[in-house]
Short mmCIF file of C-alpha atoms in Angstrom, two decimals:
data_model
loop_
_atom_site.label_atom_id
_atom_site.label_comp_id
_atom_site.label_asym_id
_atom_site.label_seq_id
_atom_site.Cartn_x
_atom_site.Cartn_y
_atom_site.Cartn_z
CA MET A 1 135.85 116.12 54.44
CA SER A 2 133.69 116.51 57.59
CA ILE A 3 130.87 118.23 55.69
CA ASN A 4 130.89 115.51 53.06
CA ARG A 5 130.68 112.81 55.70
CA VAL A 6 127.68 114.46 57.33
CA LEU A 7 126.01 114.96 53.95
CA ASN A 8 126.43 111.26 53.27
CA HIS A 9 124.15 110.64 56.24
CA SER A 10 121.50 113.23 55.58
CA THR A 11 121.23 116.47 53.61
CA ALA A 12 118.86 117.65 56.34
CA VAL A 13 121.71 118.04 58.84
CA LEU A 14 123.24 121.25 57.49
CA PRO A 15 120.03 123.34 57.80
CA ILE A 16 119.85 122.26 61.46
CA ILE A 17 123.46 123.34 61.94
CA GLU A 18 122.64 126.74 60.43
CA ARG A 19 119.67 127.11 62.79
CA LEU A 20 121.92 126.11 65.68
CA LYS A 21 124.48 128.79 64.75
CA LYS A 22 121.74 131.43 64.76
CA GLU A 23 120.30 130.19 68.06
CA VAL A 24 123.49 130.22 70.15
CA ASN A 25 124.31 133.32 72.13
CA ILE A 26 127.75 134.49 71.00
CA ASP A 27 128.44 135.90 74.48
CA ARG A 28 128.32 132.54 76.24
CA ARG A 29 129.64 129.00 76.01
CA TYR A 30 127.48 125.88 76.02
CA SER A 31 128.91 122.77 77.65
CA ILE A 32 126.89 119.72 76.61
CA MET A 33 127.53 116.19 77.79
CA GLU A 34 126.52 113.30 75.56
CA PHE A 35 126.07 110.46 78.03
CA CYS A 36 126.09 107.55 75.57
CA GLY A 37 129.19 106.14 73.88
CA GLY A 38 127.13 105.50 70.75
CA HIS A 39 126.46 109.22 70.54
CA THR A 40 130.16 109.98 70.92
CA HIS A 41 130.96 107.70 67.98
CA SER A 42 128.28 109.30 65.82
CA PHE A 43 129.49 112.83 66.59
CA VAL A 44 133.12 111.98 65.82
CA ARG A 45 132.94 109.50 62.96
CA SER A 46 130.36 111.48 60.99
CA GLY A 47 132.35 114.69 61.31
CA LEU A 48 129.40 116.45 62.97
CA ILE A 49 131.64 117.45 65.88
CA ASP A 50 133.62 119.72 63.53
CA LEU A 51 130.55 121.55 62.21
CA LEU A 52 129.25 122.78 65.57
CA PRO A 53 129.42 126.43 66.57
CA ALA A 54 132.73 127.21 68.27
CA ASN A 55 131.04 128.07 71.56
CA ILE A 56 129.43 124.63 71.90
CA SER A 57 131.72 122.26 73.75
CA LEU A 58 130.97 118.53 73.92
CA VAL A 59 131.87 116.69 77.10
CA HIS A 60 132.15 112.94 76.55
CA GLY A 61 130.42 111.19 79.43
CA PRO A 62 130.72 107.77 81.12
CA GLY A 63 128.12 106.15 78.90
CA CYS A 64 130.21 103.12 77.93
CA PRO A 65 129.57 100.29 80.42
CA VAL A 66 132.71 98.39 79.41
CA CYS A 67 134.77 101.53 80.05
CA VAL A 68 133.40 102.40 83.49
CA LEU A 69 133.55 98.83 84.79
CA PRO A 70 136.41 98.23 87.23
CA SER A 71 138.86 95.44 86.48
CA HIS A 72 137.86 93.05 89.27
CA PRO A 73 135.06 91.28 87.31
CA VAL A 74 137.64 90.31 84.67
CA GLU A 75 140.23 89.40 87.31
CA ASN A 76 137.66 87.31 89.18
CA SER A 77 136.64 85.57 85.96
CA ILE A 78 140.23 84.68 85.06
CA ASP A 79 140.85 83.39 88.59
CA LEU A 80 137.64 81.35 88.43
CA LEU A 81 138.73 79.72 85.18
CA GLN A 82 142.14 78.90 86.61
CA LYS A 83 140.66 77.26 89.70
CA HIS A 84 137.82 75.35 88.03
CA SER A 85 138.63 73.38 84.89
CA ASP A 86 134.94 72.51 84.44
CA VAL A 87 133.87 76.18 84.11
CA ILE A 88 133.13 77.74 80.72
CA LEU A 89 132.83 81.54 80.72
CA TYR A 90 130.64 83.38 78.21
CA THR A 91 130.59 87.16 77.77
CA TYR A 92 130.21 89.88 75.15
CA GLY A 93 133.03 90.36 72.68
CA ASP A 94 134.11 93.78 74.01
CA MET A 95 134.99 92.22 77.35
CA MET A 96 137.50 89.81 75.85
CA ARG A 97 140.28 92.40 75.54
CA VAL A 98 139.61 94.55 78.61
CA PRO A 99 142.95 94.75 80.46
CA THR A 100 143.26 93.91 84.15
CA ASP A 101 145.47 95.97 86.44
CA ASP A 102 148.43 93.72 85.60
CA GLY A 103 147.78 93.68 81.85
CA ASP A 104 146.04 90.32 81.61
CA SER A 105 142.74 89.78 79.79
CA LEU A 106 140.16 87.11 79.03
CA LEU A 107 141.64 86.85 75.55
CA HIS A 108 145.06 86.13 77.04
CA ALA A 109 143.49 83.62 79.41
CA ARG A 110 141.90 81.86 76.43
CA SER A 111 145.29 81.66 74.73
CA ARG A 112 146.51 79.85 77.86
CA GLY A 113 143.76 77.26 77.52
CA ALA A 114 140.94 78.78 79.58
CA GLN A 115 137.45 78.11 78.27
CA VAL A 116 136.29 81.61 77.35
CA ARG A 117 133.73 82.28 74.61
CA SER A 118 132.07 85.40 73.24
CA LEU A 119 128.37 85.57 72.42
CA TYR A 120 125.70 87.79 70.91
CA SER A 121 122.87 86.61 73.15
CA PRO A 122 123.00 85.19 76.72
CA LEU A 123 120.57 82.53 75.53
CA GLU A 124 123.55 80.92 73.76
CA ALA A 125 125.10 80.25 77.16
CA VAL A 126 121.87 78.78 78.52
CA ASP A 127 121.50 76.51 75.49
CA TYR A 128 125.07 75.28 75.88
CA ALA A 129 124.52 74.57 79.58
CA ALA A 130 121.40 72.56 78.75
CA LEU A 131 123.33 70.40 76.29
CA HIS A 132 126.37 69.95 78.56
CA PRO A 133 125.27 69.26 82.14
CA GLU A 134 128.78 68.04 82.99
CA VAL A 135 130.18 71.62 82.91
CA LYS A 136 129.39 74.85 84.74
CA VAL A 137 128.50 77.73 82.43
CA VAL A 138 129.03 81.25 83.76
CA PHE A 139 127.75 84.32 81.92
CA LEU A 140 129.73 87.49 82.75
CA ALA A 141 126.90 90.02 82.43
CA ILE A 142 127.64 93.72 81.99
CA GLY A 143 125.94 96.86 80.74
CA PHE A 144 123.35 99.48 81.60
CA GLU A 145 119.60 98.92 81.44
CA THR A 146 119.84 98.16 77.72
CA THR A 147 121.52 94.79 78.24
CA ILE A 148 119.79 93.84 81.48
CA PRO A 149 116.63 92.33 79.89
CA PRO A 150 118.58 89.79 77.75
CA THR A 151 120.42 88.65 80.91
CA LEU A 152 117.18 88.18 82.81
CA VAL A 153 115.41 86.45 79.92
CA ALA A 154 118.29 83.96 79.87
CA LEU A 155 118.02 83.47 83.63
CA GLN A 156 114.27 82.96 83.30
CA ARG A 157 114.85 80.27 80.68
CA ALA A 158 117.36 78.49 82.91
CA ILE A 159 114.85 78.51 85.76
CA ASP A 160 111.96 77.35 83.57
CA LEU A 161 114.01 74.49 82.13
CA GLN A 162 115.54 73.66 85.54
CA ILE A 163 119.07 74.07 84.21
CA GLY A 164 121.20 73.91 87.32
CA ASN A 165 124.61 74.46 85.73
CA PHE A 166 124.02 78.00 84.43
CA PHE A 167 125.18 80.97 86.50
CA VAL A 168 125.06 84.74 86.08
CA TYR A 169 127.96 86.93 87.21
CA CYS A 170 125.97 90.17 87.39
CA ASN A 171 127.83 93.44 86.83
CA HIS A 172 124.98 95.50 85.46
CA LEU A 173 125.07 99.22 86.22
CA ASP A 174 122.42 101.81 87.09
CA THR A 175 122.20 104.80 84.73
CA ALA A 176 120.43 106.91 87.35
CA MET A 177 123.38 106.66 89.70
CA ALA A 178 125.84 107.54 86.96
CA LEU A 179 123.85 110.66 86.17
CA ARG A 180 123.61 111.59 89.83
CA GLY A 181 127.33 111.00 90.21
CA ILE A 182 128.04 113.35 87.32
CA LEU A 183 125.89 116.06 88.86
CA GLU A 184 126.99 115.69 92.48
CA ARG A 185 130.52 114.35 92.85
CA GLU A 186 133.59 116.50 93.37
CA CYS A 187 135.28 115.30 90.17
CA TYR A 188 132.77 117.43 88.25
CA ASN A 189 133.08 120.58 90.33
CA ASP A 190 135.41 122.13 87.76
CA ILE A 191 133.12 121.28 84.83
CA GLU A 192 129.96 123.33 84.35
CA ILE A 193 127.61 121.16 82.32
CA ASP A 194 124.70 123.11 80.86
CA GLY A 195 122.69 120.19 79.49
CA PHE A 196 122.68 116.52 78.61
CA ILE A 197 122.05 114.47 75.50
CA GLY A 198 120.26 111.55 77.11
CA PRO A 199 120.92 107.93 76.12
CA GLY A 200 118.54 106.64 73.47
CA HIS A 201 118.90 102.90 73.99
CA VAL A 202 118.70 103.09 77.79
CA SER A 203 115.58 105.24 77.48
CA LEU A 204 113.89 102.50 75.47
CA ILE A 205 113.90 100.52 78.73
CA THR A 206 113.54 103.21 81.38
CA GLY A 207 111.29 105.62 79.53
CA ALA A 208 111.85 109.37 79.34
CA LYS A 209 110.07 110.04 82.65
CA PHE A 210 112.94 108.22 84.37
CA PHE A 211 115.12 111.33 83.83
CA GLU A 212 112.63 113.98 84.94
CA PRO A 213 113.71 114.08 88.62
CA PHE A 214 117.27 114.90 87.58
CA ALA A 215 116.24 117.71 85.26
CA LEU A 216 114.04 119.23 87.96
CA LYS A 217 116.38 118.78 90.93
CA TYR A 218 119.57 119.94 89.25
CA ARG A 219 118.01 122.43 86.81
CA LYS A 220 119.66 120.78 83.79
CA PRO A 221 117.83 120.20 80.49
CA ILE A 222 117.97 116.70 79.04
CA VAL A 223 117.10 115.72 75.48
CA ILE A 224 116.77 112.00 74.69
CA SER A 225 118.40 111.57 71.29
CA GLY A 226 118.63 109.06 68.49
CA PHE A 227 121.95 108.19 66.91
CA THR A 228 122.11 109.70 63.43
CA PRO A 229 123.88 113.03 62.82
CA TYR A 230 120.46 114.57 62.19
CA ASP A 231 119.18 113.27 65.57
CA LEU A 232 122.17 114.71 67.39
CA ALA A 233 122.15 118.06 65.62
CA LEU A 234 118.44 118.49 66.37
CA SER A 235 118.97 117.43 69.99
CA LEU A 236 121.67 120.08 70.38
CA LEU A 237 119.30 122.68 68.96
CA MET A 238 116.60 121.63 71.42
CA LEU A 239 119.08 121.86 74.30
CA VAL A 240 120.36 125.29 73.31
CA GLN A 241 116.81 126.58 73.09
CA GLN A 242 116.10 125.34 76.62
CA ILE A 243 119.35 126.78 77.96
CA ASN A 244 118.68 130.16 76.36
CA HIS A 245 115.28 130.32 78.05
CA ASP A 246 116.62 129.02 81.39
CA GLU A 247 114.41 125.92 81.16
CA ALA A 248 115.15 122.47 82.54
CA ARG A 249 112.93 119.67 81.35
CA VAL A 250 113.20 116.32 79.59
CA ASP A 251 112.46 116.44 75.88
CA VAL A 252 112.46 113.47 73.53
CA GLU A 253 113.96 113.92 70.08
CA TYR A 254 114.02 110.11 69.60
CA LYS A 255 110.21 109.92 69.50
CA ARG A 256 110.18 107.13 66.91
CA ALA A 257 111.48 104.78 69.63
CA VAL A 258 111.18 106.34 73.09
CA ASP A 259 108.05 107.19 75.07
CA GLY A 260 107.51 108.26 78.65
CA ALA A 261 106.89 104.87 80.23
CA GLY A 262 109.57 102.72 78.59
CA ASN A 263 109.51 98.94 78.39
CA VAL A 264 107.25 97.86 81.24
CA LYS A 265 107.94 94.14 80.71
CA ALA A 266 111.68 94.75 81.04
CA GLN A 267 111.13 96.85 84.15
CA THR A 268 109.03 94.04 85.65
CA LEU A 269 111.85 91.56 85.02
CA MET A 270 114.31 93.88 86.74
CA ASP A 271 112.03 94.27 89.76
CA ARG A 272 111.64 90.51 90.01
CA PHE A 273 115.27 89.43 89.75
CA LEU A 274 117.49 92.35 90.76
CA THR A 275 118.34 94.44 93.78
CA ARG A 276 120.84 97.25 94.16
CA ARG A 277 124.30 96.68 95.63
CA ASP A 278 125.26 98.69 98.68
CA SER A 279 128.05 100.27 96.65
CA PHE A 280 130.05 99.79 93.46
CA THR A 281 133.20 101.42 92.12
CA TRP A 282 133.08 103.00 88.66
CA ARG A 283 136.11 103.91 86.61
CA GLY A 284 136.10 107.70 86.36
CA LEU A 285 133.36 108.22 88.95
CA GLY A 286 134.72 106.30 91.93
CA ASP A 287 132.68 104.49 94.56
CA MET A 288 128.95 105.19 94.49
CA LYS A 289 126.21 103.82 96.68
CA HIS A 290 123.46 101.70 95.13
CA SER A 291 124.92 102.22 91.65
CA ALA A 292 124.94 98.64 90.40
CA PHE A 293 122.68 95.61 90.43
CA LYS A 294 122.99 92.08 91.71
CA LEU A 295 120.65 89.08 91.79
CA LYS A 296 118.21 88.89 94.67
CA ASP A 297 118.98 86.38 97.42
CA GLU A 298 116.23 84.01 96.29
CA TYR A 299 118.18 83.40 93.08
CA ALA A 300 121.50 82.72 94.83
CA VAL A 301 121.81 79.24 93.30
CA TYR A 302 122.16 80.95 89.90
CA ASP A 303 124.46 83.71 91.18
CA ALA A 304 128.10 83.07 90.24
CA GLU A 305 129.21 85.67 92.75
CA VAL A 306 127.66 83.63 95.57
CA VAL A 307 128.33 80.12 94.26
CA PHE A 308 132.02 80.79 93.52
CA SER A 309 132.66 83.38 96.30
CA LEU A 310 133.70 86.20 93.95
CA VAL A 311 134.79 89.48 95.55
CA ASN A 312 133.55 93.00 94.73
CA SER A 313 136.73 95.11 94.86
CA LYS A 314 137.04 98.90 95.14
CA ASN A 315 140.52 99.20 93.66
CA ILE A 316 140.96 100.67 90.19
CA LYS A 317 144.29 101.18 88.48
CA SER A 318 145.16 102.27 84.95
CA SER A 319 148.18 101.73 82.76
CA LYS A 320 150.86 104.31 83.46
CA GLY A 321 150.04 107.46 81.52
CA CYS A 322 146.51 106.31 80.57
CA LEU A 323 143.92 109.06 80.92
CA CYS A 324 140.86 106.86 80.55
CA SER A 325 139.48 107.76 83.96
CA GLN A 326 139.80 111.46 83.16
CA VAL A 327 138.16 110.95 79.76
CA LEU A 328 135.24 109.15 81.43
CA ALA A 329 134.96 111.99 83.96
CA GLY A 330 134.74 114.51 81.13
CA LYS A 331 138.00 116.17 82.16
CA SER A 332 140.15 115.16 79.17
CA LYS A 333 139.77 114.42 75.48
CA PRO A 334 141.38 111.26 74.09
CA THR A 335 143.82 113.37 72.08
CA SER A 336 145.19 114.81 75.35
CA CYS A 337 146.57 111.40 76.36
CA SER A 338 150.26 110.84 75.59
CA LEU A 339 149.53 107.16 74.84
CA PHE A 340 146.79 107.87 72.30
CA ALA A 341 147.58 106.52 68.81
CA GLY A 342 151.12 105.69 69.93
CA GLU A 343 151.40 102.99 72.55
CA CYS A 344 147.60 102.77 72.67
CA THR A 345 145.73 101.68 69.53
CA PRO A 346 142.75 99.36 68.92
CA GLU A 347 145.26 96.61 68.10
CA ASN A 348 147.24 97.26 71.32
CA PRO A 349 144.87 98.99 73.76
CA GLN A 350 146.31 100.29 77.02
CA GLY A 351 142.96 101.32 78.47
CA VAL A 352 139.31 100.38 78.32
CA CYS A 353 138.33 103.54 76.40
CA MET A 354 140.29 102.17 73.43
CA VAL A 355 139.14 98.56 73.90
CA SER A 356 135.41 99.12 73.85
CA SER A 357 133.48 99.66 70.64
CA GLU A 358 131.71 102.54 72.46
CA GLY A 359 134.81 104.07 74.05
CA ALA A 360 135.70 107.70 73.29
CA CYS A 361 139.34 106.84 72.51
CA SER A 362 138.21 104.19 70.04
CA ALA A 363 135.84 106.71 68.43
CA TYR A 364 138.58 109.29 67.99
CA TYR A 365 141.06 106.76 66.63
CA LEU A 366 138.65 105.13 64.18
CA ALA A 367 137.67 108.58 62.90
CA GLY A 368 141.33 109.31 62.17
CA ARG A 369 141.63 112.22 64.57
CA HIS A 370 145.14 111.04 65.50
CA LEU A 371 146.14 111.95 61.94
CA ARG A 372 145.25 115.60 62.43
CA LEU A 373 146.32 116.38 65.98
CA GLY A 374 147.87 119.63 64.84
CA GLU A 375 144.41 120.89 63.89
CA LEU A 376 142.71 120.01 67.16
#
């Protein structure tokens, strides 16, 4: 079944797997972290994860921004909607079902009459604000560098059109700090990571050179990968070759999309509008300095956090028995959680790793791995 699924993607994958099997040293183990949730889904749903040499172990990283976000942005948003009947909240669809510490969600709030709407582009929120000056439109913005440019393009439009009833609740996260947290914090002391599959979409914005200081400082090879099974298999081969030769550099497998410099226009927007927070708490990684972005003070009139006095909390709780934080820290697989595929399913998620379309628990469930737990 797994081989057939991989073959459906590309008949070129299996020769790469054979090369990989010949390249690995049978006397050692290779622990590779794929940072991006999109990579996790591709590994699992294609069946590629089952074709890898037995001494290659994948560690699923915190590369899902919905998953690593603490619950206070959702809690603040629900409270804001309860206090202000003239506020309409827009956000991405994944955020609608993210549970708060007490089991509430934006979807539940909408069922109670709150004005919550999902969108594909933040420009939808700006356009609505322009047509309805009698309401206050708040965009709950989340994500790594990939989703930052759309947020800032929307803000730029609101400024250009002098739309005074559009506000950004900025909860964008910094990939560099996540990577540093993985390499430095105590929660990873018991996990020896030999190399990283770098995030393809984030690298479109940051450029590959963004990751070079980490490879050099921590002596860990990084390969920026695309998202097909072929991309991932080749990236693993490139990593194993570096590890075998005790090398630590940044290579780009995803050359059809990623270069060294990245998207300079997007970087310019970020420099113009954003500054780093003093600290921010990540699910799975804990509190980290300068690890998230906020709007600069000169744009305070568009900052929902300032206008509505929203609080940045450090508390993170999970549903009883939920191992999402451990999954995000690379310490557990979804199938190790007692709630997985029982109390916790995509229809009834108990944790953010099952809610998000990029979450590892969602990937495992949608690939049917709960149906073969005896084999895993």
